Amino acid sequence: MRRSLRALQFNSSWHTSYKTYAGSRQYRSTSAPVTAIGALETIAKRNPALNAFASHITPAEIGSSETSDDPLKDWPIAVKANIATTLPSATSCASRALDTYTSPYQASVVDSLEGAGAVVVGKTNMDEFGMGSKNMFSMYGAAINPHTPSSGAKRKDMAESDHRTPGGSSGGSAAAVAAGMCRAALGSDTGGSVRLPAAWCGVVGFKPTFGRISRHGLVAYGSSLDTIGIIARNVADVQTVFSVAAAPDPLDMTCMSSPLRARIKALADSRS
C-alpha cells in the first residue's frame, strides 16, 4: 500500500504543464550564459577539465543579431561535431578520418538558428560517428560529466577512475549545457543519443518527431531513425529553440512540408 501511494503521488506530476516545470526553482536555468562572451569565458575555465567542446570560436568571431526582437538574440548555441557548419573547425564526427574536413555549407537547422539571432560558439565532442553511449570513443578523448566531483581539475590531472561519463553519443553537447558553457546545444538522436546524455547530466533532452526538424547537413547514422535534437537547461529554452528549428526544408525530403504541418495542426485543434 505504501509503495502504491508513493507511485500515485509521483505520477500526479506527469500532468503538470511544462510551463510550471520551466518556471519552478528546481528546473529553471540558474547559470546558463546570457551572451556569447559569457559562454566563451566559461568555456575557457571549464572545458580543459570537461573536454565537452572539440573546438570553439574566439571573441573576435562573434557576430551580432540584426534586430532586437530576434527570438534567439545572442543565445550561445553549441553544435555537435556531426552537424555541418561553416566554422573553420572540422565537421569531423570525432573521427580522424574527417579531422581536416570543413563543410562547404551549413545544416539547415544551423542556418535557421543563426537567422533567429543565435551565435554558434563551437562544435561539441561525441562518440565517433555517433557509435557509442558514453562519449569515450572519440578522437578528442573522452568527455567528462560536469557532475564529476573533481571536474574543476584539469582532465590530465584527474584519475581515470574519477571520471563520470556524460553519456552519448551527444555527450559533449549535454556536458556543455550542464556546465553553463552554452544556453542550448544541438545533438543527434538515433536511439537515445540526445536523451541519454541529457538525463545523465541533469538537463533536458528532446528528440522531436521524425520530420519536424530538417536533417539536411547531419552526417547520417541510421537515416530512418535519425533526428536532430535539442538540449537545454530547462523545458522553456528547449521549446524556444524548437519553435525556430522546426521549419519545413525542401533540401530534406523527409522533412514535413508546410501543408502537412498545417493538416496535423488542424487535426490536433479539432480534437482539443
GROMACS .gro file of C-alpha atoms in nm:
model
  272
    1MET     CA    1   0.000   0.000   0.000
    2ARG     CA    2   0.281   0.240   0.091
    3ARG     CA    3   0.451   0.175  -0.243
    4SER     CA    4   0.123   0.234  -0.431
    5LEU     CA    5   0.071   0.567  -0.257
    6ARG     CA    6   0.422   0.677  -0.347
    7ALA     CA    7   0.364   0.582  -0.711
    8LEU     CA    8   0.035   0.773  -0.716
    9GLN     CA    9   0.198   1.079  -0.566
   10PHE     CA   10   0.480   1.069  -0.822
   11ASN     CA   11   0.255   1.001  -1.119
   12SER     CA   12   0.045   1.309  -1.047
   13SER     CA   13   0.341   1.517  -1.170
   14TRP     CA   14   0.302   1.372  -1.520
   15HIS     CA   15   0.008   1.606  -1.574
   16THR     CA   16   0.193   1.921  -1.470
   17SER     CA   17   0.236   2.164  -1.759
   18TYR     CA   18   0.581   2.230  -1.898
   19LYS     CA   19   0.540   2.598  -1.807
   20THR     CA   20   0.504   2.505  -1.442
   21TYR     CA   21   0.821   2.297  -1.457
   22ALA     CA   22   1.010   2.558  -1.658
   23GLY     CA   23   0.922   2.830  -1.410
   24SER     CA   24   0.992   2.632  -1.098
   25ARG     CA   25   1.303   2.691  -0.890
   26GLN     CA   26   1.416   2.333  -0.945
   27TYR     CA   27   1.404   2.342  -1.323
   28ARG     CA   28   1.479   2.697  -1.429
   29SER     CA   29   1.823   2.788  -1.556
   30THR     CA   30   2.047   2.933  -1.287
   31SER     CA   31   2.383   2.954  -1.460
   32ALA     CA   32   2.321   2.942  -1.834
   33PRO     CA   33   2.525   3.213  -2.008
   34VAL     CA   34   2.326   3.512  -2.129
   35THR     CA   35   2.571   3.614  -2.402
   36ALA     CA   36   2.826   3.451  -2.629
   37ILE     CA   37   3.106   3.637  -2.448
   38GLY     CA   38   2.989   3.489  -2.120
   39ALA     CA   39   2.981   3.144  -2.279
   40LEU     CA   40   3.337   3.176  -2.408
   41GLU     CA   41   3.459   3.286  -2.065
   42THR     CA   42   3.302   2.977  -1.911
   43ILE     CA   43   3.442   2.755  -2.187
   44ALA     CA   44   3.792   2.887  -2.114
   45LYS     CA   45   3.751   2.799  -1.747
   46ARG     CA   46   3.572   2.465  -1.766
   47ASN     CA   47   3.643   2.298  -2.099
   48PRO     CA   48   4.004   2.199  -2.018
   49ALA     CA   49   3.862   1.971  -1.749
   50LEU     CA   50   3.545   1.855  -1.924
   51ASN     CA   51   3.654   1.827  -2.289
   52ALA     CA   52   3.296   1.899  -2.397
   53PHE     CA   53   3.397   2.121  -2.689
   54ALA     CA   54   3.612   1.988  -2.971
   55SER     CA   55   3.661   2.347  -3.089
   56HIS     CA   56   3.515   2.688  -3.026
   57ILE     CA   57   3.521   3.038  -3.169
   58THR     CA   58   3.711   3.338  -3.033
   59PRO     CA   59   3.553   3.663  -2.909
   60ALA     CA   60   3.662   3.832  -3.233
   61GLU     CA   61   3.445   3.589  -3.432
   62ILE     CA   62   3.120   3.669  -3.252
   63GLY     CA   63   2.861   3.819  -3.482
   64SER     CA   64   2.570   4.037  -3.377
   65SER     CA   65   2.197   3.986  -3.415
   66GLU     CA   66   2.050   4.238  -3.657
   67THR     CA   67   1.722   4.303  -3.474
   68SER     CA   68   1.644   4.332  -3.106
   69ASP     CA   69   1.335   4.110  -3.127
   70ASP     CA   70   1.502   3.801  -3.274
   71PRO     CA   71   1.376   3.506  -3.063
   72LEU     CA   72   1.729   3.373  -3.005
   73LYS     CA   73   1.912   3.706  -3.000
   74ASP     CA   74   2.273   3.645  -2.891
   75TRP     CA   75   2.195   3.300  -2.750
   76PRO     CA   76   2.521   3.099  -2.737
   77ILE     CA   77   2.447   2.765  -2.905
   78ALA     CA   78   2.674   2.460  -2.936
   79VAL     CA   79   2.656   2.218  -3.228
   80LYS     CA   80   2.752   1.850  -3.226
   81ALA     CA   81   3.052   1.762  -3.443
   82ASN     CA   82   2.840   1.559  -3.689
   83ILE     CA   83   2.624   1.857  -3.788
   84ALA     CA   84   2.763   2.068  -4.073
   85THR     CA   85   2.875   2.423  -4.007
   86THR     CA   86   3.097   2.661  -4.200
   87LEU     CA   87   3.312   2.730  -3.895
   88PRO     CA   88   3.686   2.690  -3.961
   89SER     CA   89   3.685   2.386  -3.731
   90ALA     CA   90   3.614   2.049  -3.886
   91THR     CA   91   3.279   1.877  -3.907
   92SER     CA   92   3.471   1.570  -3.802
   93CYS     CA   93   3.218   1.335  -3.637
   94ALA     CA   94   3.501   1.293  -3.380
   95SER     CA   95   3.686   1.071  -3.629
   96ARG     CA   96   4.041   1.101  -3.758
   97ALA     CA   97   3.901   1.007  -4.098
   98LEU     CA   98   3.742   1.355  -4.113
   99ASP     CA   99   3.973   1.553  -3.886
  100THR     CA  100   4.052   1.809  -4.158
  101TYR     CA  101   3.711   1.817  -4.328
  102THR     CA  102   3.538   2.154  -4.336
  103SER     CA  103   3.189   2.164  -4.480
  104PRO     CA  104   3.115   2.390  -4.779
  105TYR     CA  105   2.763   2.450  -4.642
  106GLN     CA  106   2.575   2.460  -4.315
  107ALA     CA  107   2.298   2.235  -4.190
  108SER     CA  108   1.959   2.394  -4.250
  109VAL     CA  109   1.881   2.396  -3.878
  110VAL     CA  110   2.202   2.589  -3.805
  111ASP     CA  111   2.104   2.849  -4.066
  112SER     CA  112   1.761   2.876  -3.901
  113LEU     CA  113   1.907   2.931  -3.554
  114GLU     CA  114   2.159   3.188  -3.674
  115GLY     CA  115   1.883   3.362  -3.868
  116ALA     CA  116   1.694   3.395  -3.540
  117GLY     CA  117   1.992   3.562  -3.371
  118ALA     CA  118   2.179   3.267  -3.218
  119VAL     CA  119   2.560   3.255  -3.205
  120VAL     CA  120   2.722   2.917  -3.268
  121VAL     CA  121   3.008   2.917  -3.017
  122GLY     CA  122   3.162   2.582  -3.111
  123LYS     CA  123   3.144   2.216  -3.205
  124THR     CA  124   3.096   1.956  -2.933
  125ASN     CA  125   3.262   1.624  -2.859
  126MET     CA  126   3.082   1.297  -2.936
  127ASP     CA  127   3.132   0.925  -2.982
  128GLU     CA  128   3.293   0.866  -3.321
  129PHE     CA  129   3.022   0.875  -3.590
  130GLY     CA  130   2.764   0.853  -3.310
  131MET     CA  131   2.851   0.492  -3.233
  132GLY     CA  132   2.859   0.486  -2.855
  133SER     CA  133   2.669   0.584  -2.544
  134LYS     CA  134   2.945   0.712  -2.313
  135ASN     CA  135   3.135   0.967  -2.525
  136MET     CA  136   3.452   0.765  -2.473
  137PHE     CA  137   3.520   0.669  -2.834
  138SER     CA  138   3.636   1.000  -2.981
  139MET     CA  139   3.949   1.128  -3.146
  140TYR     CA  140   3.929   1.418  -2.899
  141GLY     CA  141   3.934   1.188  -2.598
  142ALA     CA  142   3.654   1.125  -2.351
  143ALA     CA  143   3.415   1.399  -2.247
  144ILE     CA  144   3.360   1.433  -1.871
  145ASN     CA  145   3.030   1.478  -1.689
  146PRO     CA  146   3.026   1.817  -1.509
  147HIS     CA  147   2.891   1.638  -1.201
  148THR     CA  148   3.221   1.453  -1.160
  149PRO     CA  149   3.340   1.561  -0.811
  150SER     CA  150   3.686   1.664  -0.931
  151SER     CA  151   3.570   1.828  -1.256
  152GLY     CA  152   3.735   2.155  -1.155
  153ALA     CA  153   4.077   1.998  -1.206
  154LYS     CA  154   4.245   1.967  -1.542
  155ARG     CA  155   4.145   1.646  -1.715
  156LYS     CA  156   4.504   1.518  -1.735
  157ASP     CA  157   4.533   1.556  -1.357
  158MET     CA  158   4.217   1.357  -1.283
  159ALA     CA  159   4.236   0.988  -1.205
  160GLU     CA  160   4.056   0.791  -1.475
  161SER     CA  161   3.858   0.616  -1.204
  162ASP     CA  162   3.717   0.957  -1.105
  163HIS     CA  163   3.572   1.023  -1.449
  164ARG     CA  164   3.196   1.020  -1.478
  165THR     CA  165   3.063   0.978  -1.828
  166PRO     CA  166   2.818   1.234  -1.965
  167GLY     CA  167   2.654   0.963  -2.175
  168GLY     CA  168   2.650   0.962  -2.552
  169SER     CA  169   2.671   0.995  -2.824
  170SER     CA  170   2.587   1.367  -2.778
  171GLY     CA  171   2.783   1.376  -2.453
  172GLY     CA  172   2.973   1.693  -2.535
  173SER     CA  173   2.651   1.883  -2.604
  174ALA     CA  174   2.493   1.770  -2.277
  175ALA     CA  175   2.807   1.842  -2.074
  176ALA     CA  176   2.840   2.187  -2.231
  177VAL     CA  177   2.484   2.279  -2.136
  178ALA     CA  178   2.512   2.135  -1.785
  179ALA     CA  179   2.837   2.322  -1.721
  180GLY     CA  180   2.694   2.656  -1.834
  181MET     CA  181   2.914   2.677  -2.143
  182CYS     CA  182   2.618   2.744  -2.373
  183ARG     CA  183   2.248   2.825  -2.345
  184ALA     CA  184   2.142   2.529  -2.559
  185ALA     CA  185   2.300   2.270  -2.787
  186LEU     CA  186   2.213   2.061  -3.089
  187GLY     CA  187   2.273   1.688  -3.086
  188SER     CA  188   2.159   1.393  -3.294
  189ASP     CA  189   1.942   1.109  -3.167
  190THR     CA  190   1.901   0.770  -3.331
  191GLY     CA  191   1.825   0.551  -3.031
  192GLY     CA  192   1.878   0.781  -2.735
  193SER     CA  193   2.186   0.988  -2.817
  194VAL     CA  194   2.027   1.316  -2.703
  195ARG     CA  195   1.801   1.188  -2.427
  196LEU     CA  196   2.055   0.963  -2.253
  197PRO     CA  197   2.333   1.222  -2.206
  198ALA     CA  198   2.080   1.488  -2.109
  199ALA     CA  199   1.949   1.261  -1.834
  200TRP     CA  200   2.298   1.170  -1.713
  201CYS     CA  201   2.399   1.538  -1.698
  202GLY     CA  202   2.077   1.656  -1.532
  203VAL     CA  203   1.947   1.871  -1.817
  204VAL     CA  204   1.659   1.848  -2.066
  205GLY     CA  205   1.697   1.649  -2.390
  206PHE     CA  206   1.434   1.648  -2.664
  207LYS     CA  207   1.410   1.412  -2.962
  208PRO     CA  208   1.142   1.558  -3.191
  209THR     CA  209   0.903   1.366  -3.410
  210PHE     CA  210   1.075   1.238  -3.724
  211GLY     CA  211   1.047   1.505  -3.993
  212ARG     CA  212   0.983   1.804  -3.767
  213ILE     CA  213   1.343   1.935  -3.783
  214SER     CA  214   1.540   1.919  -4.108
  215ARG     CA  215   1.828   1.671  -4.116
  216HIS     CA  216   1.998   1.840  -4.412
  217GLY     CA  217   2.360   1.870  -4.305
  218LEU     CA  218   2.352   1.589  -4.049
  219VAL     CA  219   2.602   1.308  -4.109
  220ALA     CA  220   2.368   1.009  -4.104
  221TYR     CA  221   2.390   0.707  -3.878
  222GLY     CA  222   2.050   0.542  -3.931
  223SER     CA  223   1.855   0.754  -4.178
  224SER     CA  224   1.512   0.612  -4.094
  225LEU     CA  225   1.566   0.685  -3.722
  226ASP     CA  226   1.796   0.989  -3.702
  227THR     CA  227   1.667   1.321  -3.578
  228ILE     CA  228   1.842   1.640  -3.476
  229GLY     CA  229   1.755   1.704  -3.113
  230ILE     CA  230   1.783   1.987  -2.864
  231ILE     CA  231   1.948   2.002  -2.521
  232ALA     CA  232   1.897   2.289  -2.275
  233ARG     CA  233   1.880   2.352  -1.903
  234ASN     CA  234   1.502   2.379  -1.893
  235VAL     CA  235   1.193   2.295  -2.095
  236ALA     CA  236   1.117   2.656  -2.185
  237ASP     CA  237   1.456   2.701  -2.355
  238VAL     CA  238   1.410   2.375  -2.547
  239GLN     CA  239   1.068   2.493  -2.664
  240THR     CA  240   1.209   2.830  -2.776
  241VAL     CA  241   1.482   2.666  -2.983
  242PHE     CA  242   1.236   2.412  -3.124
  243SER     CA  243   0.997   2.687  -3.234
  244VAL     CA  244   1.276   2.816  -3.460
  245ALA     CA  245   1.429   2.483  -3.562
  246ALA     CA  246   1.105   2.308  -3.660
  247ALA     CA  247   1.074   2.457  -4.007
  248PRO     CA  248   0.997   2.299  -4.347
  249ASP     CA  249   1.300   2.239  -4.565
  250PRO     CA  250   1.293   2.143  -4.935
  251LEU     CA  251   1.653   2.022  -4.903
  252ASP     CA  252   1.539   1.731  -4.684
  253MET     CA  253   1.276   1.514  -4.850
  254THR     CA  254   1.187   1.355  -4.515
  255CYS     CA  255   1.116   1.692  -4.352
  256MET     CA  256   0.744   1.765  -4.312
  257SER     CA  257   0.611   2.010  -4.570
  258SER     CA  258   0.412   2.320  -4.478
  259PRO     CA  259   0.079   2.169  -4.599
  260LEU     CA  260   0.137   1.854  -4.393
  261ARG     CA  261   0.219   2.060  -4.083
  262ALA     CA  262  -0.099   2.261  -4.138
  263ARG     CA  263  -0.308   1.943  -4.168
  264ILE     CA  264  -0.158   1.800  -3.850
  265LYS     CA  265  -0.226   2.124  -3.662
  266ALA     CA  266  -0.585   2.137  -3.787
  267LEU     CA  267  -0.641   1.777  -3.677
  268ALA     CA  268  -0.490   1.846  -3.335
  269ASP     CA  269  -0.702   2.159  -3.294
  270SER     CA  270  -1.018   1.968  -3.386
  271ARG     CA  271  -0.951   1.719  -3.107
  272SER     CA  272  -0.867   1.971  -2.837
   0.00000   0.00000   0.00000
